[in-house]
Short mmCIF file of C-alpha atoms in Angstrom, two decimals:
data_model
loop_
_atom_site.label_atom_id
_atom_site.label_comp_id
_atom_site.label_asym_id
_atom_site.label_seq_id
_atom_site.Cartn_x
_atom_site.Cartn_y
_atom_site.Cartn_z
CA ASP P 1 16.36 -2.05 51.00
CA THR P 2 14.32 -0.26 48.29
CA GLY P 3 16.72 2.89 48.14
CA VAL P 4 16.41 6.35 49.35
CA SER P 5 12.90 7.27 50.60
CA GLN P 6 11.59 10.81 50.93
CA ASP P 7 8.43 11.93 52.64
CA PRO P 8 6.13 13.63 51.58
CA ARG P 9 6.47 13.49 47.84
CA HIS P 10 4.49 16.69 47.57
CA LYS P 11 3.80 19.49 50.04
CA ILE P 12 1.73 22.64 49.44
CA THR P 13 1.83 25.22 52.27
CA LYS P 14 0.93 28.85 52.69
CA ARG P 15 3.68 31.29 52.95
CA GLY P 16 4.80 31.78 56.53
CA GLN P 17 4.08 28.19 57.68
CA ASN P 18 6.72 25.76 58.82
CA VAL P 19 7.40 22.68 56.81
CA THR P 20 9.50 19.45 57.66
CA PHE P 21 10.71 16.93 55.26
CA ARG P 22 12.06 13.45 55.93
CA CYS P 23 14.61 11.34 54.13
CA ASP P 24 15.43 7.76 54.95
CA PRO P 25 18.71 6.85 53.35
CA ILE P 26 20.01 3.54 52.03
CA SER P 27 20.89 1.23 55.03
CA GLU P 28 24.50 1.62 56.09
CA HIS P 29 25.12 4.57 54.07
CA ASN P 30 26.90 6.96 56.31
CA ARG P 31 26.73 10.18 54.09
CA LEU P 32 23.47 11.90 53.55
CA TYR P 33 23.09 15.01 51.35
CA TRP P 34 20.19 17.47 50.91
CA TYR P 35 19.84 19.34 47.51
CA ARG P 36 17.36 21.86 46.07
CA GLN P 37 16.43 21.90 42.36
CA THR P 38 14.44 24.48 40.65
CA LEU P 39 13.02 24.36 37.16
CA GLY P 40 15.72 24.30 34.52
CA GLN P 41 18.53 24.17 37.00
CA GLY P 42 20.66 21.32 38.30
CA PRO P 43 20.56 20.15 41.90
CA GLU P 44 22.24 22.85 44.25
CA PHE P 45 24.03 21.52 47.34
CA LEU P 46 22.33 22.55 50.66
CA THR P 47 24.01 20.48 53.37
CA TYR P 48 25.83 17.25 54.10
CA PHE P 49 26.07 14.75 56.88
CA GLN P 50 28.66 12.13 57.63
CA ASN P 51 26.76 9.99 60.26
CA GLU P 52 25.14 12.34 62.62
CA ALA P 53 27.55 15.16 62.04
CA GLN P 54 26.61 18.07 59.81
CA LEU P 55 29.82 18.80 58.03
CA GLU P 56 28.98 21.35 55.63
CA LYS P 57 26.31 23.84 55.05
CA SER P 58 25.80 25.94 51.93
CA ARG P 59 25.43 29.72 52.04
CA LEU P 60 22.22 29.10 50.20
CA LEU P 61 20.90 27.76 53.37
CA SER P 62 19.39 30.78 55.36
CA ASP P 63 18.74 30.71 58.96
CA ARG P 64 15.25 29.58 58.25
CA PHE P 65 16.48 26.20 57.23
CA SER P 66 17.67 23.60 59.61
CA ALA P 67 18.71 19.88 59.05
CA GLU P 68 19.28 17.20 61.50
CA ARG P 69 20.20 13.54 61.34
CA PRO P 70 19.78 12.09 64.73
CA LYS P 71 21.62 8.75 65.45
CA GLY P 72 23.00 9.00 61.88
CA SER P 73 20.02 7.41 60.27
CA PHE P 74 17.22 9.30 58.86
CA SER P 75 17.31 13.06 58.39
CA THR P 76 14.87 15.95 58.53
CA LEU P 77 14.91 19.21 56.75
CA GLU P 78 12.76 21.98 58.21
CA ILE P 79 11.94 25.30 56.60
CA GLN P 80 10.52 27.94 58.85
CA ARG P 81 8.42 30.87 57.84
CA THR P 82 8.36 29.66 54.13
CA GLU P 83 8.51 32.15 51.33
CA GLN P 84 7.47 31.81 47.64
CA GLY P 85 11.07 31.48 46.78
CA ASP P 86 11.32 28.29 48.71
CA SER P 87 9.15 26.54 46.15
CA ALA P 88 11.42 23.90 44.70
CA MET P 89 12.22 20.17 44.63
CA TYR P 90 14.15 19.23 47.68
CA LEU P 91 16.37 16.11 46.95
CA CYS P 92 17.89 13.83 49.46
CA ALA P 93 20.84 11.39 48.54
CA SER P 94 22.96 9.06 50.43
CA SER P 95 26.31 7.33 49.81
CA GLY P 96 28.32 4.69 51.48
CA PRO P 97 31.56 4.61 53.08
CA GLY P 98 34.43 4.07 50.69
CA GLY P 99 36.62 5.82 48.40
CA ILE P 100 36.21 7.81 45.35
CA ASP P 101 34.00 5.16 43.64
CA THR P 102 31.19 5.70 45.95
CA GLU P 103 28.47 7.66 44.15
CA ALA P 104 25.35 9.07 45.60
CA PHE P 105 22.02 7.62 45.21
CA PHE P 106 19.04 9.94 45.09
CA GLY P 107 15.51 9.83 46.44
CA GLN P 108 12.53 10.83 44.25
CA GLY P 109 12.34 14.22 46.09
CA THR P 110 9.80 16.31 47.91
CA ARG P 111 8.10 19.06 45.64
CA LEU P 112 7.33 22.06 47.88
CA THR P 113 4.85 24.63 46.59
CA VAL P 114 4.51 27.80 48.66
CA VAL P 115 1.35 29.80 47.98
CA ASP S 1 29.78 31.34 39.82
CA GLN S 2 28.78 28.20 38.10
CA GLN S 3 31.65 25.61 38.54
CA VAL S 4 30.18 23.02 36.25
CA LYS S 5 28.78 24.19 32.88
CA GLN S 6 26.57 22.55 30.37
CA ASN S 7 26.17 24.97 27.61
CA SER S 8 23.51 23.04 25.65
CA PRO S 9 20.23 23.21 27.32
CA SER S 10 18.78 20.60 24.77
CA LEU S 11 19.91 18.15 22.09
CA SER S 12 17.98 16.01 19.55
CA VAL S 13 19.23 12.79 18.09
CA GLN S 14 17.85 10.32 15.79
CA GLU S 15 17.57 6.72 17.12
CA GLY S 16 20.58 4.64 16.41
CA ARG S 17 22.93 7.62 16.04
CA ILE S 18 25.64 8.83 18.54
CA SER S 19 24.53 11.35 21.28
CA ILE S 20 27.38 13.62 22.66
CA LEU S 21 26.76 15.67 25.59
CA ASN S 22 29.27 18.11 26.86
CA CYS S 23 30.48 19.53 30.08
CA ASP S 24 32.93 22.16 30.99
CA TYR S 25 34.23 22.82 34.57
CA THR S 26 36.23 25.64 36.12
CA ASN S 27 37.39 24.33 39.41
CA SER S 28 40.76 22.47 39.05
CA MET S 29 40.45 20.79 42.32
CA PHE S 30 37.78 18.57 41.13
CA ASP S 31 39.07 15.09 40.79
CA TYR S 32 36.10 12.91 40.27
CA PHE S 33 33.33 13.39 37.58
CA LEU S 34 29.90 11.89 37.21
CA TRP S 35 27.00 11.77 34.92
CA TYR S 36 23.40 11.44 36.17
CA LYS S 37 20.19 10.95 34.26
CA LYS S 38 16.90 12.22 35.32
CA TYR S 39 13.47 11.32 34.11
CA PRO S 40 10.49 13.66 35.01
CA ALA S 41 9.09 13.22 38.56
CA GLU S 42 12.04 11.17 39.70
CA GLY S 43 15.47 11.88 41.34
CA PRO S 44 18.60 11.86 39.29
CA THR S 45 20.29 8.25 38.81
CA PHE S 46 23.72 7.74 38.58
CA LEU S 47 24.96 6.56 35.06
CA ILE S 48 28.65 6.71 34.93
CA SER S 49 31.82 8.29 36.46
CA ILE S 50 35.33 8.85 35.79
CA SER S 51 38.26 9.62 37.95
CA SER S 52 40.86 12.24 36.94
CA ILE S 53 43.49 9.70 36.53
CA LYS S 54 41.72 8.39 33.54
CA ASP S 55 40.76 9.85 30.37
CA LYS S 56 38.09 7.40 29.29
CA ASN S 57 35.58 5.09 30.94
CA GLU S 58 33.16 2.90 29.13
CA ASP S 59 30.08 1.11 30.38
CA GLY S 60 27.97 -0.53 27.55
CA ARG S 61 26.55 1.98 25.35
CA PHE S 62 27.94 4.85 27.58
CA THR S 63 31.41 6.26 27.30
CA VAL S 64 32.80 9.22 29.27
CA PHE S 65 35.84 11.17 28.03
CA LEU S 66 37.73 13.53 30.24
CA ASN S 67 40.26 16.09 28.99
CA LYS S 68 41.77 17.64 32.09
CA SER S 69 43.89 20.14 30.43
CA ALA S 70 40.75 21.54 28.67
CA LYS S 71 38.64 21.06 31.85
CA HIS S 72 36.13 19.38 29.57
CA LEU S 73 34.27 15.98 29.61
CA SER S 74 31.76 14.44 27.41
CA LEU S 75 29.42 11.71 27.39
CA HIS S 76 28.84 9.50 24.33
CA ILE S 77 25.82 7.31 23.96
CA VAL S 78 25.95 4.78 21.12
CA PRO S 79 23.72 3.86 19.78
CA SER S 80 20.97 6.20 21.04
CA GLN S 81 17.55 4.70 22.02
CA PRO S 82 14.36 6.50 22.64
CA GLY S 83 14.52 5.33 26.34
CA ASP S 84 17.66 7.40 26.69
CA SER S 85 15.41 10.60 26.50
CA ALA S 86 16.03 12.32 29.72
CA VAL S 87 17.94 15.19 31.37
CA TYR S 88 21.60 14.45 31.84
CA PHE S 89 23.42 16.21 34.57
CA CYS S 90 27.23 16.44 34.57
CA ALA S 91 28.46 16.63 38.11
CA ALA S 92 32.06 16.83 39.89
CA SER S 93 33.43 16.42 43.23
CA GLY S 94 36.79 16.89 45.03
CA THR S 95 38.97 14.13 46.33
CA SER S 96 37.24 14.10 49.63
CA TYR S 97 33.93 13.27 47.99
CA ASP S 98 32.02 15.46 50.40
CA LYS S 99 29.57 16.77 48.05
CA VAL S 100 28.89 16.75 44.24
CA ILE S 101 28.42 20.01 42.15
CA PHE S 102 26.06 19.68 39.41
CA GLY S 103 25.71 21.32 35.98
CA PRO S 104 22.33 22.77 34.90
CA GLY S 105 21.61 19.71 32.69
CA THR S 106 21.06 18.93 29.00
CA SER S 107 17.56 17.66 27.89
CA LEU S 108 18.17 14.86 25.39
CA SER S 109 15.37 13.79 23.05
CA VAL S 110 15.98 10.52 21.07
CA ILE S 111 13.69 10.76 17.99
CA PRO S 112 12.47 7.20 16.93
#
């Protein structure tokens, strides 16, 4: 297992188009997180799954954003009707079962540019 | 409302000297604290963590100190090396570890 994998690495899209990103977590990790990072800021929490259940969704996530994790494995994040303000790095992370010592491992991110 | 603060956007340190990165938090419910390092074009990489029941955790050249009463933690890197040049994020989570809240980061430059 080579870690958390995100696809694509880069995406340029026109305003108003829909985009979908994919995240493949580390095998057997039951928690999966989506974060968004803009220039000069730390990653901002978007949403979190435990297995296939979406347990929490940030108020940063408007109705245009939707995330799924069918079968508790890979996850997708879809942005509908993209806006220029959606331009950011979208990071996925996963962590395993266990207690407080389980830290999240991040993928390399998908950089979205909305033109 | 920023729950995790890193008030120094950048820090420059001479190779071989100590680097001290500071972090403050406002949420007293945070119980677990982490430091991540990020190189350009890569995702953050876990560096070191500390539970609120401890006040110090050491891993090689990296030591994290936690002062719960002051809601303050710091990361010490000794000795600093040019390869340590990166953005360092302080992060925190509650006891259930459902999500991690990140600070804005401090860009460390270690000068050879």
